[in-house]
Every structure is written in C-alpha cells, then in structure tokens.
Amino acid sequence: MSLITQVKRIPKFYRGNAACPGCPIPRELDILIEELGEKTVLVVPASCSTVILGDTSGMPSTVPVVHSAFAASAAIASGIVRALRMRGDKDAIVTVWAGDGATGDIGFATLSGAAERNEDILYVCYDNEAYMNTGIQRSSLTPKGAWTTTTPEGKREFKKPLPFIMAEHKIPYVATASIAYPFDYQAKVRKAKQIHGFRYIHLLSPCPPGWRFDSSLTIEIAKLAVETGVWPLFEIENGEFRLTSVSKTLLDKKNRKPVIEYLKLQGRFSKLTEEQTKEIQESIDEMWEQIKEMVKK
C-alpha cells in the first residue's frame, strides 16, 4: 500500500463562476482569501469582479463581500474597519479588491485619502489595464501603444506608475505581484496581513479578450511581463525598496528578454511600428535605471 497521500486543497473561491476563459481573477482571489483567512471582508467596486462574484443566489466567495460604488471602495473600507475596531474586533482584515479603473482613475481620490490617513486596510489592485467589463475602454493604467475601443490607433500616453505614487504616500507597505509567480504573490499577501496600517498590492492581471490573446496564454504572458522587465516584482516596506523573485536577477539588461517577446503575443499591440516598439523598450530600460538607484539606497 502506498504511503503517499494526495494533499487536497479546499478552494476559497468556488469555480463555476462567471469569469471568462483564461481569466486569472478567480485564482488570484483564491490565493488572497487563503492567505487572509476567514475573517476577511472584501470591498469590491464596479468591475469584472462584480460580475464574477455574482449575486446572493450564487456567490463563489467564501468570505463576506460588500459591493461598492465605483469611486467609494476605499472610503467604505475605512468605515467598515473603524466600525469593526470600535466593536472590539481586532482581527478582521478589510480588503479592497479593485480593478485599475476604480483604483487609478475613478476611485483615486478615496484611495489617496485612505492612504494619507493610514487606514488599517489592505488594498489590492488587480490591473488588467483597461475598463474590461464595460467594453475595453482605456484607463490611465493602459500602457502606451495598446489598442482599446477608445484608443483604436493605440494609446498615446504612458501608463501611470501607480505603485510608486502609492509609495509617495509613505504607507507601511507597497508591493507588485504577478499570477505567474504565485508564491511571491502569496508571500506578499501574508506579509501585508501582519502589518498595521494601509497596505497596497498591485497585481498584473492579463485579460484574454481585452489584450487579444488566446486564453491558454495567460500565465505565459504574465511571466513574460516580468522577464522582459515590463512588470518588475518588488516591495517597499517602511520606505525600503527591494526587488523580489526573478526580478532580482534583472538589474543587468542582458538578463532581460526584449520587450517584443511580450508584445508580439498580444493583438492589442499589433499596430505598433518599429519606432514605437523601440520607444517602449527605451522606457523600460529607463525605468530599470531608476530602479538601480532605488536598490542602491
């Protein structure tokens, strides 16, 4: 008789939900809830996740969910955590789970306000780089050159560097993560759970219909985002910056793959010219020069 027994994981976010094929959000939420535990309250503004979470007749989440107006999630989370603390509940983890539009655009005022007050909440931005749920309109976090329905010739502006903007709020913890590196993401959620005050995790979430790639390529594209240096994995804890996971090896440019390896798999970049691709590559190299300076400090 074999002594090897199979470890059975109990899902924290049930499958059979309304996510698109290849969407990483269910797995991202699975890891988040698994690490934060049962005393988690999710606050979710209007987004893809609102649809995926369903309604009272079939919700896949195993923890309570508060659906909020687009702009209000950080303010609502602030109120919930203060009410819980006043009732003596010191353990509940109130967590905003929001897309890039609700974070970088419509909800930025309440996000910035909550960070400035150092509210005791965790804010996770799952960044699929456009308003995917309402028809793939551009957001301030859509990358330069990307097609969306409101940028048919490609976005003209660069992506807003939101993790660095959040770091300027002097909050205790800021991190980036990727579903292609689940242990790195898991460790950052675990660390954020232990920290008091405002914590911010920015998670790149490739979107097959919005980025126009085959649904089987989600993890490969998420991995290439990191390997080409487009998406550096790092954390800033009490002002101290450090690279994490494979990004620690990418300070030297020769270790990074050319950005074209990442761009060519996505239909949203199919109209890029050689000159535009070169400009994107140069912007990535410039960002890594800035990262080098941050690592030295």
CSV table of C-alpha atoms in Angstrom, one decimal:
chain,number,residue,atom,x,y,z
A,1,MET,CA,0.0,0.0,0.0
A,2,SER,CA,1.4,3.4,-1.0
A,3,LEU,CA,2.3,5.7,1.9
A,4,ILE,CA,1.9,8.8,-0.4
A,5,THR,CA,-1.3,10.6,0.2
A,6,GLN,CA,-2.6,13.4,-2.1
A,7,VAL,CA,-3.0,16.8,-0.4
A,8,LYS,CA,-6.4,18.0,-1.1
A,9,ARG,CA,-6.8,21.8,-1.3
A,10,ILE,CA,-10.1,23.3,-0.3
A,11,PRO,CA,-10.9,26.2,-2.7
A,12,LYS,CA,-11.6,29.5,-1.1
A,13,PHE,CA,-13.2,30.9,-4.2
A,14,TYR,CA,-15.5,28.5,-5.9
A,15,ARG,CA,-15.2,27.6,-9.5
A,16,GLY,CA,-18.2,27.6,-11.9
A,17,ASN,CA,-18.3,31.4,-11.7
A,18,ALA,CA,-18.8,33.9,-14.4
A,19,ALA,CA,-15.1,34.6,-15.2
A,20,CYS,CA,-14.1,34.5,-18.9
A,21,PRO,CA,-11.9,31.5,-20.0
A,22,GLY,CA,-8.3,32.2,-19.1
A,23,CYS,CA,-9.2,35.0,-16.6
A,24,PRO,CA,-6.7,34.9,-13.7
A,25,ILE,CA,-9.0,36.7,-11.2
A,26,PRO,CA,-10.6,33.5,-9.6
A,27,ARG,CA,-7.1,32.1,-8.9
A,28,GLU,CA,-5.9,35.5,-7.6
A,29,LEU,CA,-8.8,35.7,-5.3
A,30,ASP,CA,-8.3,32.1,-4.2
A,31,ILE,CA,-4.7,32.8,-3.1
A,32,LEU,CA,-5.8,36.1,-1.4
A,33,ILE,CA,-8.6,34.6,0.7
A,34,GLU,CA,-6.5,31.5,1.5
A,35,GLU,CA,-3.8,33.7,3.0
A,36,LEU,CA,-6.0,36.3,4.7
A,37,GLY,CA,-8.3,33.7,6.3
A,38,GLU,CA,-12.0,33.5,7.1
A,39,LYS,CA,-12.1,36.9,9.0
A,40,THR,CA,-11.8,38.8,5.7
A,41,VAL,CA,-14.2,41.3,4.4
A,42,LEU,CA,-13.9,42.1,0.7
A,43,VAL,CA,-15.0,45.5,-0.6
A,44,VAL,CA,-15.4,45.4,-4.4
A,45,PRO,CA,-16.2,48.4,-6.6
A,46,ALA,CA,-17.9,48.0,-10.0
A,47,SER,CA,-15.6,45.9,-12.1
A,48,CYS,CA,-15.2,42.4,-13.8
A,49,SER,CA,-15.1,41.0,-10.2
A,50,THR,CA,-18.6,42.3,-9.6
A,51,VAL,CA,-19.9,40.1,-12.3
A,52,ILE,CA,-17.7,37.1,-11.3
A,53,LEU,CA,-18.9,37.4,-7.7
A,54,GLY,CA,-22.5,37.0,-8.9
A,55,ASP,CA,-25.4,37.7,-6.6
A,56,THR,CA,-27.0,36.2,-3.5
A,57,SER,CA,-28.3,33.3,-5.5
A,58,GLY,CA,-24.8,32.0,-6.4
A,59,MET,CA,-21.7,33.8,-4.9
A,60,PRO,CA,-18.4,32.0,-5.3
A,61,SER,CA,-16.7,33.9,-2.4
A,62,THR,CA,-16.4,32.1,1.0
A,63,VAL,CA,-15.9,35.4,2.8
A,64,PRO,CA,-18.4,38.4,3.1
A,65,VAL,CA,-18.4,40.8,0.1
A,66,VAL,CA,-19.5,44.4,0.1
A,67,HIS,CA,-20.2,45.8,-3.4
A,68,SER,CA,-19.5,49.5,-3.6
A,69,ALA,CA,-19.9,52.4,-6.0
A,70,PHE,CA,-17.0,52.9,-8.3
A,71,ALA,CA,-15.4,55.8,-6.5
A,72,ALA,CA,-16.1,54.8,-2.9
A,73,SER,CA,-14.4,51.5,-2.1
A,74,ALA,CA,-11.5,52.9,-0.1
A,75,ALA,CA,-13.9,55.2,1.9
A,76,ILE,CA,-16.3,52.3,2.6
A,77,ALA,CA,-13.5,50.0,3.6
A,78,SER,CA,-12.2,52.8,6.0
A,79,GLY,CA,-15.7,53.0,7.6
A,80,ILE,CA,-16.1,49.2,7.9
A,81,VAL,CA,-12.7,48.7,9.6
A,82,ARG,CA,-13.3,51.6,12.1
A,83,ALA,CA,-16.7,50.1,13.0
A,84,LEU,CA,-15.2,46.7,13.5
A,85,ARG,CA,-12.4,48.0,15.7
A,86,MET,CA,-15.0,50.0,17.8
A,87,ARG,CA,-16.8,46.7,18.4
A,88,GLY,CA,-13.6,45.2,19.6
A,89,ASP,CA,-12.8,43.1,16.5
A,90,LYS,CA,-9.1,43.5,16.1
A,91,ASP,CA,-8.5,40.6,13.7
A,92,ALA,CA,-10.8,41.2,10.7
A,93,ILE,CA,-8.9,42.1,7.5
A,94,VAL,CA,-10.8,44.6,5.5
A,95,THR,CA,-9.6,44.4,1.9
A,96,VAL,CA,-10.5,46.4,-1.2
A,97,TRP,CA,-10.3,44.3,-4.3
A,98,ALA,CA,-10.5,46.7,-7.3
A,99,GLY,CA,-9.5,47.0,-10.9
A,100,ASP,CA,-7.3,49.6,-12.5
A,101,GLY,CA,-10.1,52.0,-13.4
A,102,ALA,CA,-11.5,52.0,-9.9
A,103,THR,CA,-8.0,52.5,-8.5
A,104,GLY,CA,-6.1,54.8,-10.8
A,105,ASP,CA,-8.9,56.9,-12.2
A,106,ILE,CA,-12.4,57.0,-10.7
A,107,GLY,CA,-11.5,55.8,-7.1
A,108,PHE,CA,-8.2,57.5,-6.8
A,109,ALA,CA,-9.4,60.4,-4.6
A,110,THR,CA,-10.7,58.0,-1.9
A,111,LEU,CA,-7.7,55.7,-2.3
A,112,SER,CA,-5.3,58.6,-1.8
A,113,GLY,CA,-7.3,59.9,1.2
A,114,ALA,CA,-7.4,56.5,2.9
A,115,ALA,CA,-3.6,56.1,2.3
A,116,GLU,CA,-2.9,59.6,3.6
A,117,ARG,CA,-4.8,58.7,6.8
A,118,ASN,CA,-3.0,55.4,7.0
A,119,GLU,CA,-6.3,53.5,7.4
A,120,ASP,CA,-5.9,49.9,8.6
A,121,ILE,CA,-6.9,48.3,5.3
A,122,LEU,CA,-5.3,46.2,2.6
A,123,TYR,CA,-5.9,47.5,-1.0
A,124,VAL,CA,-5.3,45.1,-3.9
A,125,CYS,CA,-5.5,46.5,-7.4
A,126,TYR,CA,-5.9,43.7,-10.0
A,127,ASP,CA,-4.6,45.6,-13.1
A,128,ASN,CA,-6.0,44.3,-16.4
A,129,GLU,CA,-5.0,47.7,-17.9
A,130,ALA,CA,-8.4,48.9,-19.2
A,131,TYR,CA,-12.1,49.1,-18.3
A,132,MET,CA,-12.7,45.5,-19.5
A,133,ASN,CA,-16.1,44.9,-18.0
A,134,THR,CA,-17.7,47.9,-19.8
A,135,GLY,CA,-16.2,47.4,-23.3
A,136,ILE,CA,-12.4,47.7,-23.1
A,137,GLN,CA,-12.1,51.5,-22.7
A,138,ARG,CA,-8.6,52.9,-21.9
A,139,SER,CA,-7.7,53.7,-18.3
A,140,SER,CA,-4.7,55.7,-17.0
A,141,LEU,CA,-3.1,52.3,-16.4
A,142,THR,CA,-3.4,51.2,-20.0
A,143,PRO,CA,0.1,51.0,-21.5
A,144,LYS,CA,1.3,53.2,-24.3
A,145,GLY,CA,0.6,51.8,-27.7
A,146,ALA,CA,-2.2,49.5,-26.6
A,147,TRP,CA,-5.4,49.2,-28.6
A,148,THR,CA,-8.6,49.8,-26.7
A,149,THR,CA,-12.1,50.7,-28.0
A,150,THR,CA,-11.3,54.3,-27.1
A,151,THR,CA,-7.8,54.3,-28.4
A,152,PRO,CA,-8.2,52.5,-31.8
A,153,GLU,CA,-4.8,53.7,-33.1
A,154,GLY,CA,-3.1,52.8,-29.8
A,155,LYS,CA,-2.9,54.8,-26.5
A,156,ARG,CA,-0.6,57.9,-26.8
A,157,GLU,CA,0.3,58.3,-23.1
A,158,PHE,CA,2.5,56.1,-20.9
A,159,LYS,CA,0.9,54.1,-18.1
A,160,LYS,CA,0.5,55.8,-14.7
A,161,PRO,CA,3.2,54.5,-12.3
A,162,LEU,CA,0.7,53.8,-9.6
A,163,PRO,CA,2.7,51.6,-7.2
A,164,PHE,CA,5.4,54.4,-7.0
A,165,ILE,CA,2.6,57.0,-6.5
A,166,MET,CA,1.3,55.0,-3.6
A,167,ALA,CA,4.8,54.7,-2.1
A,168,GLU,CA,4.9,58.5,-2.1
A,169,HIS,CA,2.0,58.4,0.5
A,170,LYS,CA,4.6,57.0,3.0
A,171,ILE,CA,2.4,54.0,3.8
A,172,PRO,CA,3.9,51.0,5.5
A,173,TYR,CA,3.8,48.5,2.6
A,174,VAL,CA,3.6,48.6,-1.2
A,175,ALA,CA,4.2,45.6,-3.4
A,176,THR,CA,3.8,44.5,-7.0
A,177,ALA,CA,2.8,40.9,-7.9
A,178,SER,CA,2.0,38.5,-10.8
A,179,ILE,CA,-0.1,35.4,-11.0
A,180,ALA,CA,2.8,33.8,-12.9
A,181,TYR,CA,4.7,33.9,-9.6
A,182,PRO,CA,2.1,32.7,-7.1
A,183,PHE,CA,4.5,32.0,-4.3
A,184,ASP,CA,5.8,35.6,-4.5
A,185,TYR,CA,2.3,36.9,-4.5
A,186,GLN,CA,1.3,34.6,-1.6
A,187,ALA,CA,4.2,35.8,0.5
A,188,LYS,CA,3.4,39.4,-0.1
A,189,VAL,CA,-0.3,38.9,0.9
A,190,ARG,CA,1.0,37.0,4.0
A,191,LYS,CA,3.3,39.9,4.9
A,192,ALA,CA,0.7,42.6,4.3
A,193,LYS,CA,-1.7,40.7,6.7
A,194,GLN,CA,0.8,41.1,9.5
A,195,ILE,CA,1.3,44.9,9.0
A,196,HIS,CA,-0.9,47.5,10.7
A,197,GLY,CA,-2.0,50.5,8.6
A,198,PHE,CA,-2.5,51.0,4.9
A,199,ARG,CA,-1.1,48.2,2.6
A,200,TYR,CA,-1.1,48.3,-1.2
A,201,ILE,CA,-0.5,45.4,-3.6
A,202,HIS,CA,-0.6,46.0,-7.3
A,203,LEU,CA,-1.2,42.7,-9.2
A,204,LEU,CA,-0.9,42.5,-13.0
A,205,SER,CA,-3.9,40.5,-14.4
A,206,PRO,CA,-3.7,39.6,-18.1
A,207,CYS,CA,-7.1,39.7,-19.8
A,208,PRO,CA,-7.5,37.4,-22.8
A,209,PRO,CA,-10.4,39.3,-24.6
A,210,GLY,CA,-9.1,42.7,-23.7
A,211,TRP,CA,-5.5,42.1,-24.6
A,212,ARG,CA,-6.5,39.9,-27.5
A,213,PHE,CA,-4.6,36.7,-26.8
A,214,ASP,CA,-5.6,33.1,-26.7
A,215,SER,CA,-7.0,32.1,-23.3
A,216,SER,CA,-4.3,29.4,-22.9
A,217,LEU,CA,-1.6,32.0,-22.8
A,218,THR,CA,-2.5,33.9,-19.6
A,219,ILE,CA,0.4,32.6,-17.5
A,220,GLU,CA,2.9,32.7,-20.3
A,221,ILE,CA,2.1,36.4,-20.9
A,222,ALA,CA,2.1,37.2,-17.2
A,223,LYS,CA,5.6,35.6,-17.0
A,224,LEU,CA,6.9,37.5,-20.0
A,225,ALA,CA,5.8,40.7,-18.4
A,226,VAL,CA,8.2,40.0,-15.6
A,227,GLU,CA,11.0,38.5,-17.7
A,228,THR,CA,11.1,41.5,-20.1
A,229,GLY,CA,11.1,43.9,-17.3
A,230,VAL,CA,7.8,45.5,-18.1
A,231,TRP,CA,6.5,44.4,-14.7
A,232,PRO,CA,9.2,44.4,-12.0
A,233,LEU,CA,8.4,42.5,-8.9
A,234,PHE,CA,9.2,44.5,-5.8
A,235,GLU,CA,8.1,45.6,-2.4
A,236,ILE,CA,8.6,48.8,-0.4
A,237,GLU,CA,8.4,48.2,3.3
A,238,ASN,CA,8.6,51.3,5.5
A,239,GLY,CA,10.3,53.1,2.7
A,240,GLU,CA,12.9,50.3,2.0
A,241,PHE,CA,12.8,49.2,-1.6
A,242,ARG,CA,13.8,45.7,-2.7
A,243,LEU,CA,13.3,43.5,-5.8
A,244,THR,CA,11.8,40.1,-5.3
A,245,SER,CA,11.6,36.7,-7.0
A,246,VAL,CA,13.1,36.6,-10.5
A,247,SER,CA,13.2,40.4,-10.8
A,248,LYS,CA,16.3,40.3,-8.5
A,249,THR,CA,18.2,38.9,-11.5
A,250,LEU,CA,17.1,41.5,-14.0
A,251,LEU,CA,19.0,44.6,-13.0
A,252,ASP,CA,21.5,43.8,-15.7
A,253,LYS,CA,19.8,44.5,-19.0
A,254,LYS,CA,21.4,41.4,-20.7
A,255,ASN,CA,19.3,39.2,-18.3
A,256,ARG,CA,16.0,40.8,-19.5
A,257,LYS,CA,14.2,39.5,-22.6
A,258,PRO,CA,13.4,42.1,-25.4
A,259,VAL,CA,10.0,43.6,-24.9
A,260,ILE,CA,8.9,42.5,-28.3
A,261,GLU,CA,8.7,38.9,-26.9
A,262,TYR,CA,5.9,40.2,-24.6
A,263,LEU,CA,4.2,42.5,-27.1
A,264,LYS,CA,4.0,40.1,-30.1
A,265,LEU,CA,1.7,37.7,-28.4
A,266,GLN,CA,-1.0,40.4,-27.8
A,267,GLY,CA,-3.3,41.6,-30.5
A,268,ARG,CA,-3.7,45.0,-28.8
A,269,PHE,CA,-0.1,45.8,-29.8
A,270,SER,CA,-0.4,44.5,-33.4
A,271,LYS,CA,-0.3,48.0,-34.9
A,272,LEU,CA,2.9,49.1,-33.2
A,273,THR,CA,5.6,50.4,-35.6
A,274,GLU,CA,9.3,49.5,-35.1
A,275,GLU,CA,9.8,53.0,-33.8
A,276,GLN,CA,7.0,52.7,-31.2
A,277,THR,CA,8.4,49.3,-30.1
A,278,LYS,CA,11.8,50.9,-29.7
A,279,GLU,CA,10.3,53.8,-27.7
A,280,ILE,CA,8.6,51.3,-25.3
A,281,GLN,CA,11.9,49.3,-24.9
A,282,GLU,CA,13.7,52.5,-24.1
A,283,SER,CA,11.1,53.5,-21.5
A,284,ILE,CA,11.5,50.1,-19.8
A,285,ASP,CA,15.3,50.4,-19.8
A,286,GLU,CA,15.0,53.9,-18.3
A,287,MET,CA,12.7,52.6,-15.5
A,288,TRP,CA,15.3,50.0,-14.6
A,289,GLU,CA,18.0,52.6,-14.4
A,290,GLN,CA,15.7,54.3,-11.8
A,291,ILE,CA,15.2,51.0,-10.0
A,292,LYS,CA,19.0,50.6,-9.9
A,293,GLU,CA,19.2,53.9,-8.0
A,294,MET,CA,16.5,52.8,-5.6
A,295,VAL,CA,18.2,49.4,-4.9
A,296,LYS,CA,21.5,51.3,-4.0
A,297,LYS,CA,19.8,53.3,-1.3
